[in-house]
Amino acid sequence: MDLGAVLMGLVTAGIVKLLVMTLTGVLLVRLFKVSDDGIKKPWLLIPREHQSRFRVLRWGLIFFAVSELACGIEIYVLSHSNALLACLHSMTSSVGMGLTAIGLFQIFDWKYLHFVDTTSPCIAMKTCEKCTKRQQNVCQYRPLLLMMAALLMLLTVPVFFAPTERLHADPGFYVLPFDSLNHWYDDLMTTLRESNPSAGSAAMSTFYLPEEMLVLEFRLLPILGMLLAAASIACFLGKQEDLAVAFLLFAVGNHAYVYFEVMIYGLTQEPILGFLLHECGELFFLVMVSNLLPRMFPKGPRSSVLN
């Protein structure tokens, strides 16, 4: 009765995962190219004078690529769960999300917000009589930002109730409603195992999420997010608001990853389904970044994301 689980795994590893790895590589290659032509889009060629604005975003994508490489080795090379690679994937994904949050904020701040970037009036000037941040380094919206940091610290607590025991796949969860097809697959696998006993190791029931990875994601990374939020509060109180925003954004990215993992694994308690949802979430994230970036530059002669 493994056929449904096998098909789910093939779709995830054979299609969605490959799309994620390909798009990650394409974005990194495009973001590392440089040109003096200011009309081209960033993954076609970044104008040289704007290279520094994309540095943090590039590092975020580099960490994301490392996480995908670790996951790819686990799937395509080892073909079984590995605690070390799973933890490497989780840690680099968290750092990548934090850096990406900072990187995207820097770009939007440069183009629209001007909270940190001082080349234009802050977007909040429409609601403020004067900008106290640029005069006294104390933004009038600081209480709101402090509340956001405090909320992030509180959001750490619910994650501690997520289970961290090794999560095994249950192929029975994916049984197809076609008895004849299920029996055909079972007979085929029985024949293969009789002729080659090692074929039994490919059963989907051997797929699991290691306890070490779940402890990292549901215990240690939330603590990291709490410490980042606390550092943000300390910087706000010390009138280091630009640094405080960076800590706050890193905490947001970290918590976004942690809560995403809680939803797909902690709530479903099914690693195969969670694996598919995880890859779909990563693909959506990459497509979102791909479609946000071209808005940062005037339109060039080419419009395709992958051209």
PDB file of C-alpha atoms in Angstrom, residues 147-156 225-226 229:
ATOM      1  CA  MET A 147       5.457  46.066  20.707  1.00  0.00           C
ATOM      2  CA  MET A 148       6.313  44.049  17.603  1.00  0.00           C
ATOM      3  CA  ALA A 149       9.562  42.880  19.206  1.00  0.00           C
ATOM      4  CA  ALA A 150       7.742  41.974  22.424  1.00  0.00           C
ATOM      5  CA  LEU A 151       5.123  40.075  20.415  1.00  0.00           C
ATOM      6  CA  LEU A 152       7.858  38.080  18.692  1.00  0.00           C
ATOM      7  CA  MET A 153       9.204  37.102  22.100  1.00  0.00           C
ATOM      8  CA  LEU A 154       5.740  35.928  23.161  1.00  0.00           C
ATOM      9  CA  LEU A 155       5.296  33.997  19.909  1.00  0.00           C
ATOM     10  CA  THR A 156       8.258  31.868  20.929  1.00  0.00           C
ATOM     11  CA  GLY A 225      14.389  34.293  17.693  1.00  0.00           C
ATOM     12  CA  MET A 226      13.591  35.353  21.251  1.00  0.00           C
ATOM     13  CA  ALA A 229      13.878  40.175  19.558  1.00  0.00           C
TER      14      ALA A 229
END
